[in-house]
Short mmCIF file of C-alpha atoms in Angstrom, two decimals:
data_model
loop_
_atom_site.label_atom_id
_atom_site.label_comp_id
_atom_site.label_asym_id
_atom_site.label_seq_id
_atom_site.Cartn_x
_atom_site.Cartn_y
_atom_site.Cartn_z
CA MET A 213 -12.20 36.56 -48.23
CA LEU A 214 -9.36 34.63 -49.87
CA GLU A 215 -7.20 32.63 -47.47
CA ILE A 216 -3.84 31.67 -48.90
CA LYS A 217 -2.75 28.18 -47.88
CA THR A 218 0.78 27.71 -46.56
CA SER A 219 0.80 23.91 -46.74
CA SER A 220 2.67 22.30 -49.64
CA ILE A 221 0.63 22.18 -52.84
CA THR A 222 1.99 18.66 -53.45
CA ASP A 223 -0.03 17.44 -50.45
CA GLU A 224 -3.18 17.91 -52.53
CA TYR A 225 -2.04 18.08 -56.16
CA ASP A 226 0.32 16.20 -58.46
CA VAL A 227 1.91 19.02 -60.46
CA ASP A 228 3.56 18.31 -63.80
CA TRP A 229 6.42 20.79 -63.57
CA ASN A 230 7.61 19.85 -67.06
CA GLN A 231 4.32 20.53 -68.88
CA LYS A 232 3.65 24.20 -69.53
CA LEU A 233 0.36 25.47 -70.88
CA GLY A 234 1.85 28.89 -71.50
CA THR A 235 3.33 31.97 -69.87
CA GLY A 236 1.17 34.80 -68.60
CA ILE A 237 2.22 38.34 -67.86
CA SER A 238 3.52 37.38 -64.43
CA GLY A 239 4.47 33.72 -64.67
CA PRO A 240 4.21 30.25 -66.29
CA VAL A 241 1.15 27.99 -66.18
CA ARG A 242 1.37 24.23 -65.59
CA VAL A 243 -1.01 21.26 -65.35
CA ALA A 244 -1.90 19.57 -62.07
CA THR A 245 -4.15 16.71 -60.96
CA LYS A 246 -6.07 16.81 -57.68
CA ARG A 247 -5.16 13.65 -55.85
CA ASN A 248 -8.48 12.80 -54.22
CA THR A 249 -10.64 13.38 -57.33
CA GLY A 250 -8.33 12.99 -60.37
CA GLU A 251 -9.63 16.32 -61.73
CA LYS A 252 -7.26 18.40 -63.88
CA PHE A 253 -6.41 22.02 -63.08
CA ALA A 254 -4.08 24.73 -64.32
CA ILE A 255 -1.45 25.99 -61.88
CA LYS A 256 -0.11 29.50 -62.40
CA VAL A 257 3.15 30.20 -60.56
CA VAL A 258 4.12 33.79 -59.67
CA VAL A 259 6.80 35.24 -57.43
CA ASP A 260 5.26 36.38 -54.15
CA ARG A 261 5.37 40.16 -54.52
CA PRO A 262 2.82 42.96 -53.96
CA LYS A 263 1.91 43.02 -57.67
CA ALA A 264 1.26 39.27 -57.67
CA GLN A 265 -0.80 39.57 -54.50
CA GLN A 266 -2.87 42.25 -56.25
CA GLU A 267 -3.40 39.93 -59.23
CA VAL A 268 -4.59 37.16 -56.94
CA GLN A 269 -7.02 39.47 -55.15
CA MET A 270 -8.42 40.92 -58.38
CA HIS A 271 -8.93 37.47 -59.89
CA TRP A 272 -10.52 36.16 -56.70
CA ASN A 273 -12.95 39.10 -56.62
CA CYS A 274 -14.02 38.36 -60.21
CA SER A 275 -14.05 34.57 -60.01
CA GLY A 276 -17.33 32.68 -60.11
CA HIS A 277 -18.72 34.27 -63.27
CA PRO A 278 -19.54 31.88 -66.18
CA HIS A 279 -17.24 33.86 -68.52
CA VAL A 280 -14.30 34.34 -66.15
CA VAL A 281 -11.76 31.55 -65.58
CA THR A 282 -12.36 30.26 -62.05
CA LEU A 283 -9.70 30.71 -59.37
CA TYR A 284 -10.25 27.90 -56.84
CA GLU A 285 -7.50 28.39 -54.26
CA VAL A 286 -4.00 29.78 -53.75
CA PHE A 287 -0.91 28.32 -52.07
CA ARG A 288 2.16 30.15 -50.78
CA ASN A 289 5.19 27.83 -51.06
CA ASP A 290 8.95 28.24 -51.20
CA LEU A 291 10.10 26.83 -54.54
CA GLN A 292 13.48 26.56 -56.21
CA PHE A 293 13.51 26.05 -59.97
CA PRO A 294 16.50 24.87 -62.04
CA GLY A 295 19.06 27.63 -62.50
CA GLU A 296 18.13 29.42 -59.27
CA SER A 297 20.66 29.68 -56.48
CA GLU A 298 18.03 29.55 -53.74
CA SER A 299 14.32 29.08 -53.23
CA GLN A 300 11.82 31.94 -53.45
CA SER A 301 8.40 32.45 -51.94
CA ARG A 302 5.85 31.92 -54.71
CA LEU A 303 2.10 32.04 -55.05
CA LEU A 304 0.52 29.07 -56.82
CA LEU A 305 -2.92 29.82 -58.28
CA VAL A 306 -5.16 26.79 -58.82
CA LEU A 307 -7.21 27.68 -61.88
CA GLU A 308 -9.90 26.14 -64.04
CA LEU A 309 -8.27 24.18 -66.88
CA MET A 310 -9.16 25.64 -70.28
CA ASP A 311 -8.61 23.05 -73.03
CA GLY A 312 -10.39 24.71 -75.94
CA GLY A 313 -7.68 27.08 -77.17
CA GLU A 314 -7.39 30.83 -77.62
CA LEU A 315 -10.04 32.95 -79.33
CA PHE A 316 -8.45 33.66 -82.73
CA PHE A 317 -6.81 30.24 -83.18
CA ARG A 318 -10.19 28.64 -82.49
CA ILE A 319 -11.90 30.83 -85.08
CA SER A 320 -9.15 30.20 -87.64
CA LYS A 321 -10.16 26.52 -87.68
CA GLN A 322 -13.86 27.19 -88.17
CA HIS A 323 -15.64 26.80 -91.49
CA GLY A 324 -18.63 29.03 -91.97
CA PHE A 325 -17.83 31.67 -89.32
CA THR A 326 -20.60 34.25 -89.63
CA GLU A 327 -21.48 37.67 -88.24
CA ARG A 328 -24.01 35.91 -86.02
CA HIS A 329 -21.21 33.79 -84.55
CA ALA A 330 -19.12 36.94 -84.05
CA ALA A 331 -21.99 38.65 -82.23
CA GLY A 332 -22.45 35.63 -79.96
CA THR A 333 -18.75 35.55 -79.16
CA THR A 334 -18.76 39.28 -78.48
CA MET A 335 -21.69 38.95 -76.06
CA GLN A 336 -19.81 36.38 -73.99
CA ILE A 337 -16.74 38.61 -73.79
CA ALA A 338 -18.90 41.62 -73.00
CA MET A 339 -20.59 39.76 -70.14
CA ALA A 340 -17.17 39.07 -68.60
CA VAL A 341 -16.17 42.72 -68.94
CA GLN A 342 -19.52 43.82 -67.50
CA HIS A 343 -18.85 41.62 -64.48
CA LEU A 344 -15.46 43.27 -63.92
CA HIS A 345 -16.66 46.81 -64.51
CA GLY A 346 -19.59 46.17 -62.18
CA LYS A 347 -16.99 45.62 -59.47
CA ASN A 348 -15.13 48.75 -60.70
CA ILE A 349 -12.19 46.63 -61.87
CA ALA A 350 -10.28 47.43 -65.06
CA HIS A 351 -8.72 44.39 -66.71
CA ARG A 352 -6.27 46.50 -68.79
CA ASP A 353 -5.11 43.61 -70.98
CA LEU A 354 -8.08 42.51 -73.06
CA LYS A 355 -6.69 40.59 -76.03
CA PRO A 356 -7.41 37.27 -77.78
CA GLU A 357 -4.65 35.42 -75.89
CA ASN A 358 -6.55 36.10 -72.66
CA LEU A 359 -9.85 34.78 -74.02
CA LEU A 360 -9.95 30.99 -73.77
CA TYR A 361 -12.47 28.29 -74.57
CA LYS A 362 -13.34 25.78 -71.87
CA SER A 363 -13.25 22.80 -74.25
CA SER A 364 -13.12 21.92 -77.93
CA SER A 365 -16.89 21.33 -78.11
CA GLU A 366 -18.87 23.58 -80.45
CA ASN A 367 -20.91 25.12 -77.61
CA SER A 368 -17.99 25.66 -75.26
CA PRO A 369 -18.11 28.98 -73.38
CA ILE A 370 -15.34 31.52 -73.76
CA LYS A 371 -13.74 32.89 -70.59
CA LEU A 372 -11.48 35.79 -69.60
CA CYS A 373 -8.19 35.04 -67.85
CA ASP A 374 -4.90 36.62 -66.72
CA PHE A 375 -5.49 39.41 -64.20
CA GLY A 376 -1.83 40.46 -64.07
CA PHE A 377 -2.69 44.05 -65.10
CA ALA A 378 -6.11 44.24 -63.41
CA LYS A 379 -6.65 47.02 -60.92
CA LEU A 380 -9.44 48.68 -58.98
CA ASP A 381 -10.46 51.84 -60.82
CA LYS A 382 -10.43 54.68 -58.30
CA GLY A 383 -9.87 57.26 -61.00
CA ASP A 384 -6.13 56.95 -60.49
CA LEU A 385 -4.99 54.50 -63.18
CA MET A 386 -1.64 55.82 -64.41
CA THR A 387 0.65 52.91 -65.27
CA PRO A 388 1.08 52.51 -69.06
CA GLN A 389 0.57 48.74 -69.23
CA PHE A 390 -0.71 47.35 -72.51
CA THR A 391 -0.38 45.09 -75.56
CA PRO A 392 0.31 47.13 -78.75
CA TYR A 393 -2.61 46.27 -81.07
CA TYR A 394 -5.22 46.73 -78.34
CA VAL A 395 -4.00 49.80 -76.46
CA SER A 396 -6.32 52.79 -76.08
CA PRO A 397 -5.30 56.42 -76.75
CA GLN A 398 -5.54 57.21 -73.02
CA VAL A 399 -3.03 54.53 -72.07
CA LEU A 400 -0.64 55.75 -74.78
CA GLU A 401 -0.99 59.27 -73.41
CA ALA A 402 -0.23 57.91 -69.94
CA GLN A 403 2.91 56.33 -71.37
CA ARG A 404 3.96 59.64 -72.96
CA ARG A 405 3.41 61.56 -69.71
CA HIS A 406 5.19 58.86 -67.72
CA ARG A 407 8.28 59.13 -69.92
CA ARG A 408 8.24 62.92 -69.73
CA GLU A 409 8.01 62.90 -65.94
CA ARG A 410 10.96 60.52 -65.64
CA THR A 411 13.18 62.93 -67.56
CA SER A 412 12.04 66.21 -65.98
CA MET A 413 11.10 67.80 -62.69
CA ASN A 414 7.46 68.19 -63.79
CA THR A 415 5.21 68.42 -60.72
CA ASN A 416 1.88 68.81 -62.54
CA VAL A 417 -1.10 66.67 -61.54
CA PRO A 418 -0.49 63.14 -62.90
CA TYR A 419 -2.43 62.08 -66.00
CA THR A 420 -4.91 59.28 -65.26
CA TYR A 421 -7.29 57.06 -67.23
CA ASP A 422 -10.12 54.69 -66.32
CA LYS A 423 -11.67 51.33 -67.16
CA SER A 424 -12.99 52.68 -70.48
CA CYS A 425 -9.61 51.53 -71.84
CA ASP A 426 -11.11 48.01 -71.80
CA MET A 427 -13.89 49.14 -74.13
CA TRP A 428 -11.39 50.38 -76.71
CA SER A 429 -9.57 47.03 -76.57
CA LEU A 430 -12.88 45.23 -77.01
CA GLY A 431 -13.55 47.39 -80.08
CA VAL A 432 -10.26 46.25 -81.61
CA ILE A 433 -11.09 42.60 -80.90
CA ILE A 434 -14.53 42.95 -82.54
CA TYR A 435 -12.97 44.65 -85.57
CA ILE A 436 -10.56 41.71 -86.02
CA LEU A 437 -13.39 39.21 -85.50
CA MET A 438 -15.22 40.78 -88.42
CA CYS A 439 -12.39 41.01 -90.96
CA GLY A 440 -9.31 39.15 -89.68
CA TYR A 441 -6.82 42.03 -89.26
CA PRO A 442 -6.46 44.95 -86.81
CA PRO A 443 -7.73 48.49 -87.37
CA PHE A 444 -4.44 50.08 -86.30
CA TYR A 445 -1.08 48.90 -87.57
CA SER A 446 2.48 50.01 -88.18
CA GLU A 447 3.55 51.25 -91.61
CA HIS A 448 7.00 49.88 -90.79
CA PRO A 449 6.38 46.39 -89.34
CA SER A 450 10.10 45.56 -89.28
CA SER A 451 10.62 48.22 -86.62
CA ARG A 452 12.07 46.90 -83.38
CA ARG A 453 9.75 49.20 -81.41
CA ALA A 454 6.45 47.79 -80.19
CA ILE A 455 4.52 50.80 -81.53
CA ASP A 456 6.15 53.12 -84.02
CA ARG A 457 5.21 56.73 -84.63
CA SER A 458 2.77 55.98 -87.46
CA MET A 459 0.82 53.40 -85.44
CA ARG A 460 0.77 55.67 -82.38
CA ARG A 461 -0.58 58.54 -84.48
CA LYS A 462 -3.38 56.37 -85.91
CA ILE A 463 -4.44 55.21 -82.46
CA MET A 464 -4.30 58.68 -80.92
CA ASN A 465 -6.39 60.10 -83.79
CA GLY A 466 -8.68 57.09 -84.13
CA THR A 467 -7.70 56.76 -87.80
CA TYR A 468 -9.03 53.53 -89.34
CA ASN A 469 -11.51 52.47 -92.04
CA PHE A 470 -13.74 49.63 -93.18
CA PRO A 471 -12.15 48.23 -96.38
CA GLU A 472 -14.85 47.41 -98.89
CA ARG A 473 -13.84 43.83 -99.67
CA GLU A 474 -14.13 42.53 -96.10
CA TRP A 475 -16.75 44.95 -94.76
CA ALA A 476 -19.21 45.37 -97.66
CA ARG A 477 -21.58 42.69 -96.33
CA VAL A 478 -21.07 43.46 -92.63
CA SER A 479 -24.18 44.96 -91.07
CA ASP A 480 -24.47 48.65 -90.16
CA ARG A 481 -25.21 47.60 -86.57
CA ALA A 482 -21.85 45.85 -86.29
CA LYS A 483 -20.05 48.85 -87.76
CA ASP A 484 -21.89 51.11 -85.32
CA VAL A 485 -20.57 49.05 -82.40
CA VAL A 486 -17.01 49.35 -83.69
CA ARG A 487 -17.32 53.11 -84.28
CA ARG A 488 -18.71 53.77 -80.81
CA LEU A 489 -16.02 51.66 -79.14
CA LEU A 490 -13.08 53.01 -81.15
CA CYS A 491 -13.94 56.54 -80.07
CA VAL A 492 -10.91 58.57 -78.97
CA ASP A 493 -12.83 60.59 -76.36
CA PRO A 494 -13.43 58.16 -73.45
CA HIS A 495 -16.46 60.19 -72.34
CA GLU A 496 -18.15 59.53 -75.69
CA ARG A 497 -17.00 55.93 -75.95
CA MET A 498 -19.65 53.26 -75.49
CA SER A 499 -19.81 51.84 -71.96
CA ILE A 500 -20.18 48.15 -71.24
CA GLU A 501 -23.81 48.68 -70.20
CA GLU A 502 -24.55 50.33 -73.54
CA LEU A 503 -22.79 47.55 -75.43
CA VAL A 504 -24.72 44.65 -73.88
CA GLN A 505 -27.96 46.51 -74.69
CA HIS A 506 -26.99 47.29 -78.30
CA SER A 507 -29.31 45.81 -80.92
CA TRP A 508 -26.40 43.98 -82.60
CA LEU A 509 -26.16 41.80 -79.49
CA THR A 510 -29.75 41.74 -78.28
CA GLU A 511 -31.32 40.97 -81.67
CA GLU A 512 -30.36 38.21 -84.08
CA ALA A 513 -27.36 39.29 -86.15
CA PRO A 514 -27.20 38.48 -89.90
CA ASP A 515 -25.99 35.01 -90.81
CA THR A 516 -23.46 36.52 -93.22
CA LEU A 517 -20.26 34.58 -93.89
CA LEU A 518 -17.14 36.45 -92.75
CA GLN A 519 -13.67 36.28 -94.30
CA SER A 520 -11.81 36.65 -91.01
CA PRO A 521 -10.92 32.92 -90.62
CA MET A 522 -9.15 33.07 -94.01
CA TYR A 523 -6.66 35.59 -92.62
CA MET A 524 -6.26 33.62 -89.39
CA ALA A 525 -6.12 30.19 -91.06
CA ASN A 526 -2.37 29.60 -91.27
CA LYS A 527 -1.47 28.54 -87.73
CA THR A 528 2.26 28.52 -88.46
CA ASN A 529 2.24 32.09 -89.71
CA LEU A 530 0.22 33.29 -86.74
CA GLU A 531 2.56 31.58 -84.30
CA GLU A 532 5.55 33.25 -85.94
CA VAL A 533 3.89 36.65 -85.71
CA ALA A 534 2.89 35.97 -82.11
CA ALA A 535 6.52 35.14 -81.33
CA LEU A 536 7.60 38.41 -82.91
CA HIS A 537 5.11 40.33 -80.80
CA GLU A 538 6.33 38.41 -77.77
CA SER A 539 9.84 39.79 -78.33
CA HIS A 540 8.39 43.31 -78.21
CA LEU A 541 6.84 42.55 -74.82
CA ARG A 542 9.81 40.96 -73.07
CA THR A 543 10.07 43.79 -70.58
CA MET A 544 6.46 43.08 -69.53
CA ARG A 545 6.75 39.31 -69.16
CA ILE A 546 8.85 36.72 -67.37
CA MET A 547 10.79 34.90 -70.07
CA GLU A 548 12.49 31.72 -68.94
CA ARG A 549 14.68 31.27 -71.98
CA PRO A 550 15.55 33.34 -75.04
CA ILE A 551 13.38 32.93 -78.16
CA ASP A 552 15.07 32.18 -81.46
CA LEU A 553 13.10 34.32 -83.92
CA LYS A 554 13.18 34.10 -87.67
CA PRO A 555 14.11 37.32 -89.47
CA PHE A 556 10.93 39.33 -89.98
CA GLU A 557 11.44 39.35 -93.73
CA SER A 558 11.09 35.55 -93.83
CA VAL A 559 7.72 35.53 -92.04
CA VAL A 560 4.63 35.60 -94.27
CA ASN A 561 2.17 37.44 -92.02
CA PRO A 562 -1.39 37.46 -93.43
CA ILE A 563 -2.46 40.43 -91.33
CA LEU A 564 0.47 42.67 -92.22
CA VAL A 565 0.53 41.67 -95.88
CA ARG A 566 -3.15 42.57 -96.17
CA ARG A 567 -2.48 45.92 -94.51
CA GLN A 568 0.45 46.60 -96.84
CA GLN A 569 -1.85 45.79 -99.75
CA LEU A 570 -4.44 48.30 -98.57
CA THR A 571 -1.74 50.96 -98.18
CA ARG A 572 -0.43 50.39 -101.71
CA GLN A 573 -3.82 50.38 -103.43
CA GLY A 574 -3.74 52.66 -106.43
CA GLU A 575 -0.10 51.84 -107.10
CA ASN A 576 -0.64 48.23 -108.10
CA ASN A 577 -3.26 45.54 -107.77
CA SER A 578 -1.29 42.56 -106.62
CA VAL A 579 0.61 41.49 -103.55
CA PHE A 580 4.00 39.90 -103.64
CA CYS A 581 4.85 37.73 -100.64
CA PRO A 582 8.62 37.20 -100.75
CA PRO A 583 9.51 33.52 -100.48
CA PRO A 584 12.65 32.30 -98.74
CA VAL A 585 15.70 33.12 -100.81
CA GLU A 586 16.81 29.51 -101.23
CA ASP A 587 13.49 28.21 -102.58
CA PRO A 588 13.61 26.90 -106.19
CA PRO A 589 11.31 28.45 -108.83
CA SER A 590 8.87 25.55 -108.52
CA VAL A 591 8.28 26.35 -104.84
CA GLU A 592 8.21 30.11 -105.46
CA SER A 593 5.47 29.69 -108.05
CA LEU A 594 3.32 27.67 -105.63
CA ARG A 595 3.76 30.33 -102.97
CA ASP A 596 2.58 32.91 -105.50
CA VAL A 597 -0.60 30.88 -106.06
CA ILE A 598 -1.22 30.81 -102.31
CA ALA A 599 -0.65 34.57 -102.12
CA ALA A 600 -3.10 35.14 -104.98
CA CYS A 601 -5.70 33.09 -103.06
CA LEU A 602 -5.17 34.62 -99.64
CA PHE A 603 -4.69 38.24 -100.64
CA PRO A 604 -7.00 39.03 -103.56
CA VAL A 605 -7.43 42.62 -104.70
CA GLU A 606 -10.70 44.56 -104.46
CA ASP A 607 -11.73 43.85 -108.08
CA HIS A 608 -12.89 40.20 -108.24
CA ALA A 609 -12.17 39.91 -111.98
CA LYS A 610 -8.59 41.08 -111.44
CA SER A 611 -8.22 38.68 -108.51
CA LYS A 612 -9.32 35.77 -110.71
CA LEU A 613 -6.97 36.87 -113.49
CA THR A 614 -4.04 37.14 -111.04
CA LEU A 615 -4.79 33.64 -109.74
CA GLU A 616 -5.03 32.20 -113.26
CA ASN A 617 -1.71 33.77 -114.27
CA SER A 618 -0.10 32.38 -111.09
CA VAL A 619 -1.50 28.92 -111.82
CA LYS A 620 -0.10 28.99 -115.37
CA VAL A 621 3.38 29.79 -114.05
CA ALA A 622 3.10 27.15 -111.32
CA LEU A 623 2.08 24.47 -113.84
CA SER A 624 5.05 25.33 -116.07
CA LYS A 625 7.50 25.31 -113.14
CA ASN A 626 6.03 22.06 -111.76
CA ALA A 627 5.48 20.20 -115.02
CA ASP A 628 6.46 16.89 -113.44
CA ASN A 629 4.04 17.21 -110.50
CA PRO A 630 0.84 15.22 -111.27
CA SER A 631 -0.77 16.29 -107.98
CA LEU A 632 -0.84 19.91 -109.05
CA LYS A 633 -2.39 19.04 -112.42
CA GLU A 634 -5.11 16.99 -110.73
CA LEU A 635 -5.75 19.76 -108.24
CA VAL A 636 -6.39 22.50 -110.79
CA LYS A 637 -8.60 20.16 -112.84
CA LYS A 638 -10.74 19.69 -109.76
CA PHE A 639 -11.33 23.45 -109.77
CA SER A 640 -12.46 23.32 -113.46
CA TRP A 641 -9.19 24.45 -115.03
CA ASN A 642 -9.38 24.18 -118.83
CA GLY A 643 -5.69 24.82 -119.50
CA ASP A 644 -6.07 28.58 -119.74
CA GLN A 645 -8.60 29.66 -117.12
CA PHE A 646 -11.08 28.46 -114.50
CA GLU A 647 -14.51 27.78 -115.99
CA MET A 648 -16.28 28.06 -112.62
CA GLU A 649 -15.96 30.22 -109.50
CA VAL A 650 -12.98 29.19 -107.37
CA ASP A 651 -13.08 28.74 -103.60
CA PHE A 652 -9.88 30.71 -102.91
CA ASN A 653 -9.58 29.49 -99.34
CA GLN A 654 -9.96 25.81 -100.30
CA MET A 655 -7.46 26.12 -103.13
CA SER A 656 -4.88 27.79 -100.90
CA GLN A 657 -5.19 24.97 -98.35
CA GLU A 658 -4.70 22.26 -100.99
CA ILE A 659 -1.75 24.06 -102.58
CA LYS A 660 -0.19 24.25 -99.09
CA GLU A 661 -0.48 20.47 -98.80
CA ILE A 662 1.38 20.02 -102.11
CA LEU A 663 3.99 22.52 -100.95
CA LEU A 664 4.39 20.62 -97.68
CA ILE A 665 5.06 17.37 -99.58
CA ILE A 666 7.66 19.11 -101.76
CA ASN A 667 9.38 20.69 -98.75
CA ASN A 668 9.44 17.37 -96.88
CA SER A 669 11.08 15.70 -99.87
CA ARG A 670 13.80 18.36 -99.81
CA ILE A 671 14.75 17.72 -96.17
#
């Protein structure tokens, strides 16, 4: 049984109140050092309320598993932060420090990420979920931000964190708590019923869902692991709503596909896992016990190279998109200061651009990523080369032709840039076309470096 300490946390830990590791659903996370050992820990600070007490109890019940972030102890202290008129009772969770980064950012830096790697990653996540479901606990917020690596080492384990939405599943889960990309149809239906009940005198039996919502979220994560973008998306990404009508309809109907370019070499076993997890009927959806026994996880998966890191590779873009999503979730999180977001139109989002491309197929075979309005033609042309590398069309010959045409324009607009000329020569450019196959990902990275030098010179 968890015993919450009432002594001051500073008696045992030196807390760096200025260093934040991040902000969870219910509060910020800081770094602390245990005085008698020098060991580093993460300290999550939450206001002492019934919901926070539930989070602590859920996390404590699940702690101790190799793929769940360890909760060591909890303090109850009165704290007053800058800007507050008086102190408040807060719970301080002493957690295992995870230094290895979040799931998708870690993968975006990997070279040679294969289906076998994806299967191994999935098994670790599945083992964490199996541990929770074995205790009849629904996490209700499975997403890549809550899947952290212990360290930067290649063999570092991945662990599940943030139990702010976790709850014991007694068949009475009703609260529509979720993150847009990963929400199951049942939770969206709970949201719809919840809204209807608030505006009417409806006294029908409340709509409930169960821990199978975690399995849907896991299906979305696996889908993104395999190709780099989500199965369900908004047709109007500039919408201020977290989920617009088109995205809601796709989730409720389970409408998604396996685009040929990214999925052609993915094994049937992997696709079977995704299909059985992204099943609208929760009674037919794969359970966690069925998943950990599936042949994709129990037998050696193919060592096939995946394209997903290419879509996750640009850290800046992903951070901008994450910030945009964060603005959609402000009502669900404690935000300590307003976020200054760029206009959506100025953010080049690999995931959404790819989805827009798939939607427009048949109308044209190229993708135009609008550059900032003030960029000169030389910079615009380089951005077009990057776009041609990152977002090729289904037909490889057309992709190569689009890239070659973009390179010709870039060379003419950057005639006085020797670095660009040397770069294309390295990729066997003969002045009119590439004589050998081009590594699109490598070229895009090197063009970005040239673009960075040009932008720095303009500051």
